[in-house]
PDB file of C-alpha atoms in Angstrom:
ATOM      1  CA  MET G   1     -58.383   0.366   5.291  1.00  0.00           C
ATOM      2  CA  SER G   2     -55.670  -1.974   6.581  1.00  0.00           C
ATOM      3  CA  ALA G   3     -52.683  -0.747   8.524  1.00  0.00           C
ATOM      4  CA  SER G   4     -50.364  -1.696   5.678  1.00  0.00           C
ATOM      5  CA  CYS G   5     -51.854   1.171   3.695  1.00  0.00           C
ATOM      6  CA  CYS G   6     -49.801   3.529   5.804  1.00  0.00           C
ATOM      7  CA  GLY G   7     -46.637   2.516   3.938  1.00  0.00           C
ATOM      8  CA  SER G   8     -45.128   3.587   0.657  1.00  0.00           C
ATOM      9  CA  ALA G   9     -47.580   1.391  -1.269  1.00  0.00           C
ATOM     10  CA  CYS G  10     -50.247   3.938  -0.441  1.00  0.00           C
ATOM     11  CA  ALA G  11     -48.138   7.019  -0.844  1.00  0.00           C
ATOM     12  CA  SER G  12     -49.950  10.057  -2.192  1.00  0.00           C
ATOM     13  CA  GLN G  13     -50.109  10.453  -5.957  1.00  0.00           C
ATOM     14  CA  THR G  14     -50.479  13.895  -7.526  1.00  0.00           C
ATOM     15  CA  ASN G  15     -51.344  12.946 -11.101  1.00  0.00           C
ATOM     16  CA  VAL G  16     -55.069  12.508 -10.500  1.00  0.00           C
ATOM     17  CA  SER G  17     -57.226  13.998 -13.245  1.00  0.00           C
ATOM     18  CA  PRO G  18     -59.410  16.827 -11.865  1.00  0.00           C
ATOM     19  CA  ARG G  19     -62.020  15.832 -14.458  1.00  0.00           C
ATOM     20  CA  TYR G  20     -62.144  12.306 -13.027  1.00  0.00           C
ATOM     21  CA  ARG G  21     -62.518  13.660  -9.485  1.00  0.00           C
ATOM     22  CA  ARG G  22     -65.409  15.918 -10.543  1.00  0.00           C
ATOM     23  CA  ALA G  23     -67.053  13.004 -12.353  1.00  0.00           C
ATOM     24  CA  LEU G  24     -66.864  10.875  -9.194  1.00  0.00           C
ATOM     25  CA  TRP G  25     -68.450  13.594  -7.068  1.00  0.00           C
ATOM     26  CA  ALA G  26     -71.267  14.034  -9.584  1.00  0.00           C
ATOM     27  CA  ALA G  27     -71.784  10.259  -9.731  1.00  0.00           C
ATOM     28  CA  LEU G  28     -71.915  10.011  -5.936  1.00  0.00           C
ATOM     29  CA  ILE G  29     -74.576  12.733  -5.633  1.00  0.00           C
ATOM     30  CA  ILE G  30     -76.685  11.344  -8.506  1.00  0.00           C
ATOM     31  CA  ASN G  31     -76.603   7.826  -7.051  1.00  0.00           C
ATOM     32  CA  ALA G  32     -77.532   8.997  -3.553  1.00  0.00           C
ATOM     33  CA  VAL G  33     -80.541  10.936  -4.887  1.00  0.00           C
ATOM     34  CA  MET G  34     -81.674   8.081  -7.132  1.00  0.00           C
ATOM     35  CA  PHE G  35     -81.420   5.607  -4.252  1.00  0.00           C
ATOM     36  CA  ALA G  36     -84.112   7.573  -2.405  1.00  0.00           C
ATOM     37  CA  VAL G  37     -86.235   7.893  -5.562  1.00  0.00           C
ATOM     38  CA  GLU G  38     -86.085   4.173  -6.374  1.00  0.00           C
ATOM     39  CA  ILE G  39     -86.721   3.045  -2.803  1.00  0.00           C
ATOM     40  CA  ILE G  40     -89.942   5.063  -2.832  1.00  0.00           C
ATOM     41  CA  GLY G  41     -90.818   3.814  -6.316  1.00  0.00           C
ATOM     42  CA  GLY G  42     -90.002   0.213  -5.403  1.00  0.00           C
ATOM     43  CA  LEU G  43     -92.130   0.296  -2.289  1.00  0.00           C
ATOM     44  CA  LYS G  44     -95.019   1.941  -4.147  1.00  0.00           C
ATOM     45  CA  SER G  45     -94.932  -0.431  -7.125  1.00  0.00           C
ATOM     46  CA  GLY G  46     -93.923  -3.618  -5.330  1.00  0.00           C
ATOM     47  CA  SER G  47     -91.184  -4.275  -7.922  1.00  0.00           C
ATOM     48  CA  VAL G  48     -88.306  -6.554  -6.903  1.00  0.00           C
ATOM     49  CA  SER G  49     -86.094  -5.422  -9.798  1.00  0.00           C
ATOM     50  CA  LEU G  50     -86.696  -1.753  -8.934  1.00  0.00           C
ATOM     51  CA  PHE G  51     -85.878  -2.441  -5.297  1.00  0.00           C
ATOM     52  CA  ALA G  52     -82.718  -4.262  -6.396  1.00  0.00           C
ATOM     53  CA  ASP G  53     -81.726  -1.280  -8.518  1.00  0.00           C
ATOM     54  CA  ALA G  54     -82.299   1.047  -5.533  1.00  0.00           C
ATOM     55  CA  VAL G  55     -79.974  -1.037  -3.352  1.00  0.00           C
ATOM     56  CA  ASP G  56     -77.445  -0.949  -6.182  1.00  0.00           C
ATOM     57  CA  PHE G  57     -77.656   2.860  -6.249  1.00  0.00           C
ATOM     58  CA  ALA G  58     -76.831   2.925  -2.530  1.00  0.00           C
ATOM     59  CA  GLY G  59     -73.897   0.574  -3.006  1.00  0.00           C
ATOM     60  CA  ASP G  60     -72.581   2.602  -5.924  1.00  0.00           C
ATOM     61  CA  ALA G  61     -72.793   5.850  -3.952  1.00  0.00           C
ATOM     62  CA  ALA G  62     -70.703   4.218  -1.212  1.00  0.00           C
ATOM     63  CA  ASN G  63     -68.261   2.880  -3.800  1.00  0.00           C
ATOM     64  CA  TYR G  64     -67.824   6.291  -5.400  1.00  0.00           C
ATOM     65  CA  GLY G  65     -67.111   7.654  -1.918  1.00  0.00           C
ATOM     66  CA  ILE G  66     -64.430   4.985  -1.408  1.00  0.00           C
ATOM     67  CA  SER G  67     -62.937   5.829  -4.804  1.00  0.00           C
ATOM     68  CA  LEU G  68     -62.712   9.501  -3.856  1.00  0.00           C
ATOM     69  CA  ALA G  69     -61.100   8.594  -0.522  1.00  0.00           C
ATOM     70  CA  VAL G  70     -58.288   6.583  -2.142  1.00  0.00           C
ATOM     71  CA  LEU G  71     -58.027   8.533  -5.398  1.00  0.00           C
ATOM     72  CA  SER G  72     -54.720  10.203  -4.504  1.00  0.00           C
ATOM     73  CA  MET G  73     -53.199   7.112  -2.882  1.00  0.00           C
ATOM     74  CA  GLY G  74     -50.860   4.526  -4.367  1.00  0.00           C
ATOM     75  CA  LEU G  75     -51.860   1.583  -6.527  1.00  0.00           C
ATOM     76  CA  ALA G  76     -51.919  -0.891  -3.624  1.00  0.00           C
ATOM     77  CA  CYS G  77     -54.524   1.103  -1.717  1.00  0.00           C
ATOM     78  CA  ARG G  78     -56.611   1.672  -4.833  1.00  0.00           C
ATOM     79  CA  SER G  79     -56.464  -2.048  -5.575  1.00  0.00           C
ATOM     80  CA  ARG G  80     -57.557  -2.897  -2.028  1.00  0.00           C
ATOM     81  CA  ALA G  81     -60.462  -0.465  -2.396  1.00  0.00           C
ATOM     82  CA  ALA G  82     -61.351  -2.127  -5.691  1.00  0.00           C
ATOM     83  CA  MET G  83     -61.297  -5.502  -3.924  1.00  0.00           C
ATOM     84  CA  VAL G  84     -63.826  -4.193  -1.389  1.00  0.00           C
ATOM     85  CA  LYS G  85     -66.007  -2.893  -4.210  1.00  0.00           C
ATOM     86  CA  GLY G  86     -65.785  -6.162  -6.112  1.00  0.00           C
ATOM     87  CA  LEU G  87     -66.846  -8.071  -3.016  1.00  0.00           C
ATOM     88  CA  SER G  88     -69.731  -5.646  -2.438  1.00  0.00           C
ATOM     89  CA  MET G  89     -70.912  -6.073  -6.050  1.00  0.00           C
ATOM     90  CA  ALA G  90     -70.863  -9.858  -5.656  1.00  0.00           C
ATOM     91  CA  ALA G  91     -72.653  -9.615  -2.293  1.00  0.00           C
ATOM     92  CA  PHE G  92     -75.308  -7.408  -3.888  1.00  0.00           C
ATOM     93  CA  GLY G  93     -75.903 -10.080  -6.522  1.00  0.00           C
ATOM     94  CA  LEU G  94     -76.398 -12.742  -3.867  1.00  0.00           C
ATOM     95  CA  CYS G  95     -78.800 -10.523  -1.889  1.00  0.00           C
ATOM     96  CA  VAL G  96     -80.887  -9.857  -4.992  1.00  0.00           C
ATOM     97  CA  LEU G  97     -81.076 -13.588  -5.708  1.00  0.00           C
ATOM     98  CA  ALA G  98     -82.339 -14.199  -2.166  1.00  0.00           C
ATOM     99  CA  LYS G  99     -84.903 -11.382  -2.436  1.00  0.00           C
ATOM    100  CA  THR G 100     -86.065 -12.699  -5.802  1.00  0.00           C
ATOM    101  CA  GLY G 101     -86.544 -16.187  -4.399  1.00  0.00           C
ATOM    102  CA  TRP G 102     -88.646 -14.802  -1.563  1.00  0.00           C
ATOM    103  CA  ALA G 103     -90.752 -12.716  -3.979  1.00  0.00           C
ATOM    104  CA  ALA G 104     -91.302 -15.730  -6.248  1.00  0.00           C
ATOM    105  CA  ILE G 105     -92.905 -17.561  -3.345  1.00  0.00           C
ATOM    106  CA  ASN G 106     -94.755 -14.742  -1.583  1.00  0.00           C
ATOM    107  CA  GLY G 107     -94.853 -11.747  -3.935  1.00  0.00           C
ATOM    108  CA  MET G 108     -97.618 -10.126  -5.950  1.00  0.00           C
ATOM    109  CA  PRO G 109     -97.288  -8.710  -9.494  1.00  0.00           C
ATOM    110  CA  PRO G 110     -95.835  -5.166  -9.341  1.00  0.00           C
ATOM    111  CA  GLU G 111     -97.551  -2.023 -10.578  1.00  0.00           C
ATOM    112  CA  PRO G 112     -95.963  -1.503 -14.028  1.00  0.00           C
ATOM    113  CA  LEU G 113     -96.605   2.205 -14.674  1.00  0.00           C
ATOM    114  CA  THR G 114     -94.755   3.442 -11.595  1.00  0.00           C
ATOM    115  CA  MET G 115     -92.104   0.825 -12.182  1.00  0.00           C
ATOM    116  CA  GLY G 116     -91.517   1.962 -15.778  1.00  0.00           C
ATOM    117  CA  ALA G 117     -91.553   5.688 -15.003  1.00  0.00           C
ATOM    118  CA  VAL G 118     -88.945   5.357 -12.253  1.00  0.00           C
ATOM    119  CA  ALA G 119     -86.815   3.111 -14.483  1.00  0.00           C
ATOM    120  CA  VAL G 120     -86.794   5.773 -17.239  1.00  0.00           C
ATOM    121  CA  LEU G 121     -85.692   8.439 -14.743  1.00  0.00           C
ATOM    122  CA  ALA G 122     -82.981   6.117 -13.410  1.00  0.00           C
ATOM    123  CA  LEU G 123     -81.770   5.365 -16.941  1.00  0.00           C
ATOM    124  CA  LEU G 124     -81.333   9.074 -17.663  1.00  0.00           C
ATOM    125  CA  ALA G 125     -79.354   9.476 -14.441  1.00  0.00           C
ATOM    126  CA  ASN G 126     -77.160   6.442 -14.993  1.00  0.00           C
ATOM    127  CA  GLY G 127     -76.680   7.165 -18.678  1.00  0.00           C
ATOM    128  CA  GLY G 128     -75.255  10.559 -17.750  1.00  0.00           C
ATOM    129  CA  VAL G 129     -72.938   8.988 -15.165  1.00  0.00           C
ATOM    130  CA  ALA G 130     -71.786   6.308 -17.615  1.00  0.00           C
ATOM    131  CA  LEU G 131     -70.955   8.954 -20.237  1.00  0.00           C
ATOM    132  CA  MET G 132     -68.933  10.947 -17.694  1.00  0.00           C
ATOM    133  CA  LEU G 133     -66.924   7.873 -16.673  1.00  0.00           C
ATOM    134  CA  TYR G 134     -66.548   6.251 -20.104  1.00  0.00           C
ATOM    135  CA  ALA G 135     -63.171   7.840 -20.774  1.00  0.00           C
ATOM    136  CA  PHE G 136     -61.727   6.294 -17.592  1.00  0.00           C
ATOM    137  CA  ARG G 137     -62.930   2.705 -18.104  1.00  0.00           C
ATOM    138  CA  ASP G 138     -59.482   1.289 -18.990  1.00  0.00           C
ATOM    139  CA  GLY G 139     -57.631   2.501 -15.893  1.00  0.00           C
ATOM    140  CA  ASP G 140     -56.611   0.455 -12.849  1.00  0.00           C
ATOM    141  CA  ALA G 141     -58.941  -1.952 -11.013  1.00  0.00           C
ATOM    142  CA  ASN G 142     -60.434   0.900  -9.002  1.00  0.00           C
ATOM    143  CA  MET G 143     -61.358   2.855 -12.151  1.00  0.00           C
ATOM    144  CA  ARG G 144     -62.610  -0.324 -13.812  1.00  0.00           C
ATOM    145  CA  ALA G 145     -64.887  -1.032 -10.837  1.00  0.00           C
ATOM    146  CA  VAL G 146     -66.329   2.489 -11.049  1.00  0.00           C
ATOM    147  CA  TRP G 147     -66.980   2.109 -14.785  1.00  0.00           C
ATOM    148  CA  LEU G 148     -68.562  -1.332 -14.388  1.00  0.00           C
ATOM    149  CA  CYS G 149     -70.878   0.008 -11.681  1.00  0.00           C
ATOM    150  CA  SER G 150     -72.148   2.783 -13.947  1.00  0.00           C
ATOM    151  CA  ARG G 151     -72.445   0.462 -16.960  1.00  0.00           C
ATOM    152  CA  ASN G 152     -74.336  -2.164 -14.958  1.00  0.00           C
ATOM    153  CA  ASP G 153     -76.735   0.461 -13.658  1.00  0.00           C
ATOM    154  CA  ALA G 154     -77.645   1.674 -17.149  1.00  0.00           C
ATOM    155  CA  ILE G 155     -78.146  -1.904 -18.376  1.00  0.00           C
ATOM    156  CA  GLY G 156     -80.218  -2.661 -15.291  1.00  0.00           C
ATOM    157  CA  ASN G 157     -82.479   0.334 -15.905  1.00  0.00           C
ATOM    158  CA  ILE G 158     -83.192  -0.796 -19.460  1.00  0.00           C
ATOM    159  CA  ALA G 159     -83.943  -4.265 -18.146  1.00  0.00           C
ATOM    160  CA  VAL G 160     -86.358  -2.859 -15.532  1.00  0.00           C
ATOM    161  CA  MET G 161     -88.165  -0.934 -18.278  1.00  0.00           C
ATOM    162  CA  LEU G 162     -88.531  -4.145 -20.258  1.00  0.00           C
ATOM    163  CA  ALA G 163     -89.763  -5.925 -17.137  1.00  0.00           C
ATOM    164  CA  ALA G 164     -92.374  -3.204 -16.598  1.00  0.00           C
ATOM    165  CA  ALA G 165     -93.590  -3.701 -20.160  1.00  0.00           C
ATOM    166  CA  GLY G 166     -93.705  -7.460 -19.588  1.00  0.00           C
ATOM    167  CA  VAL G 167     -95.688  -7.100 -16.377  1.00  0.00           C
ATOM    168  CA  PHE G 168     -98.085  -4.686 -18.074  1.00  0.00           C
ATOM    169  CA  GLY G 169     -98.604  -7.028 -21.017  1.00  0.00           C
ATOM    170  CA  THR G 170     -98.951 -10.297 -19.091  1.00  0.00           C
ATOM    171  CA  GLY G 171    -100.320  -9.235 -15.713  1.00  0.00           C
ATOM    172  CA  SER G 172     -97.709 -11.551 -14.181  1.00  0.00           C
ATOM    173  CA  GLY G 173     -94.806 -10.753 -11.866  1.00  0.00           C
ATOM    174  CA  TRP G 174     -92.427 -13.162 -13.598  1.00  0.00           C
ATOM    175  CA  PRO G 175     -90.836 -10.579 -15.952  1.00  0.00           C
ATOM    176  CA  ASP G 176     -89.885  -8.566 -12.878  1.00  0.00           C
ATOM    177  CA  LEU G 177     -88.342 -11.644 -11.223  1.00  0.00           C
ATOM    178  CA  VAL G 178     -86.454 -12.672 -14.362  1.00  0.00           C
ATOM    179  CA  VAL G 179     -84.906  -9.206 -14.698  1.00  0.00           C
ATOM    180  CA  ALA G 180     -83.932  -9.234 -11.016  1.00  0.00           C
ATOM    181  CA  VAL G 181     -82.092 -12.535 -11.563  1.00  0.00           C
ATOM    182  CA  ILE G 182     -80.302 -11.110 -14.630  1.00  0.00           C
ATOM    183  CA  MET G 183     -79.227  -8.051 -12.624  1.00  0.00           C
ATOM    184  CA  ALA G 184     -77.957 -10.312  -9.866  1.00  0.00           C
ATOM    185  CA  GLY G 185     -75.930 -12.328 -12.378  1.00  0.00           C
ATOM    186  CA  LEU G 186     -74.460  -9.154 -13.867  1.00  0.00           C
ATOM    187  CA  ALA G 187     -73.427  -7.923 -10.427  1.00  0.00           C
ATOM    188  CA  LEU G 188     -71.822 -11.278  -9.588  1.00  0.00           C
ATOM    189  CA  SER G 189     -69.857 -11.496 -12.850  1.00  0.00           C
ATOM    190  CA  SER G 190     -68.670  -7.882 -12.626  1.00  0.00           C
ATOM    191  CA  GLY G 191     -67.697  -8.310  -8.978  1.00  0.00           C
ATOM    192  CA  ILE G 192     -65.624 -11.375  -9.837  1.00  0.00           C
ATOM    193  CA  ALA G 193     -63.921  -9.513 -12.721  1.00  0.00           C
ATOM    194  CA  VAL G 194     -62.961  -6.617 -10.437  1.00  0.00           C
ATOM    195  CA  ILE G 195     -61.723  -8.985  -7.697  1.00  0.00           C
ATOM    196  CA  ARG G 196     -59.504 -10.803 -10.201  1.00  0.00           C
ATOM    197  CA  GLN G 197     -57.982  -7.609 -11.594  1.00  0.00           C
ATOM    198  CA  ALA G 198     -57.416  -6.201  -8.099  1.00  0.00           C
ATOM    199  CA  SER G 199     -55.738  -9.465  -7.064  1.00  0.00           C
ATOM    200  CA  ARG G 200     -53.398  -9.291 -10.061  1.00  0.00           C
ATOM    201  CA  GLU G 201     -52.490  -5.697  -9.259  1.00  0.00           C
ATOM    202  CA  LEU G 202     -51.819  -6.528  -5.604  1.00  0.00           C
ATOM    203  CA  LYS G 203     -49.604  -9.461  -6.612  1.00  0.00           C
ATOM    204  CA  ARG G 204     -47.609  -7.252  -8.997  1.00  0.00           C
ATOM    205  CA  GLU G 205     -47.284  -4.575  -6.320  1.00  0.00           C
ATOM    206  CA  SER G 206     -46.199  -7.174  -3.751  1.00  0.00           C
ATOM    207  CA  GLY G 207     -43.593  -8.569  -6.154  1.00  0.00           C
ATOM    208  CA  PHE G 208     -42.274  -5.078  -6.893  1.00  0.00           C
ATOM    209  CA  THR G 209     -42.054  -4.243  -3.176  1.00  0.00           C
ATOM    210  CA  ALA G 210     -40.247  -7.511  -2.454  1.00  0.00           C
ATOM    211  CA  ALA G 211     -37.746  -6.797  -5.236  1.00  0.00           C
ATOM    212  CA  VAL G 212     -37.077  -3.297  -3.893  1.00  0.00           C
ATOM    213  CA  LEU G 213     -36.571  -4.633  -0.349  1.00  0.00           C
ATOM    214  CA  ALA G 214     -34.185  -7.295  -1.643  1.00  0.00           C
ATOM    215  CA  THR G 215     -32.174  -4.642  -3.498  1.00  0.00           C
ATOM    216  CA  VAL G 216     -32.008  -2.474  -0.384  1.00  0.00           C
ATOM    217  CA  GLN G 217     -30.814  -5.404   1.709  1.00  0.00           C
ATOM    218  CA  VAL G 218     -28.087  -6.227  -0.822  1.00  0.00           C
ATOM    219  CA  ASP G 219     -26.956  -2.606  -0.831  1.00  0.00           C
ATOM    220  CA  GLN G 220     -26.870  -2.563   2.977  1.00  0.00           C
ATOM    221  CA  ARG G 221     -24.737  -5.734   3.041  1.00  0.00           C
ATOM    222  CA  SER G 222     -22.374  -4.218   0.491  1.00  0.00           C
ATOM    223  CA  ASP G 223     -22.036  -1.091   2.591  1.00  0.00           C
ATOM    224  CA  ARG G 224     -21.222  -3.115   5.713  1.00  0.00           C
ATOM    225  CA  THR G 225     -18.654  -5.185   3.801  1.00  0.00           C
ATOM    226  CA  ASP G 226     -16.951  -2.056   2.505  1.00  0.00           C
TER     227      ASP G 226
END
């Protein structure tokens, strides 16, 4: 976190919902466990989309940790954390695109049964997380980033299940690659949305801080004149 977070913009806030804090801790633990499960499943099945979802689980676990770290801080710090998360979501999308391109050239069709079974387990995990966080989806950029992460994960799991069915039915790896590209696009679009909202919040906070400083300076001049 930048040094500027030490100022009043990141002052502690006490109105944090305990329910939201508990939901973040549960989401962090679930994502960390599912990262390990999907890495093993991805390596065993050879699925690019499952591997992409595993990396996303790891990124989400880190993002939930960041959210918990700044949860009681001011809006500016939460917006900066959201900016980091938006950038990480966009970077994840680019990495998945690169991995998909490599697999299209060198990869083999994945094993669909393992791929589908792990995707079902991941959907149950992410569906539970999404339900826990649904009530907080319209908060600040930091809350919005958390909600978008959980929503994207659930959508991605459904897509991986469809890819597994496509691979099973066609014997080709292309359904897996197509789903990986869709997941990458979803991550990119969500990352951009979070970055834009965080930027707007930081601009508003900067304008408010500038107005307060200007008022203080006017008051100080008035005091000296008197």
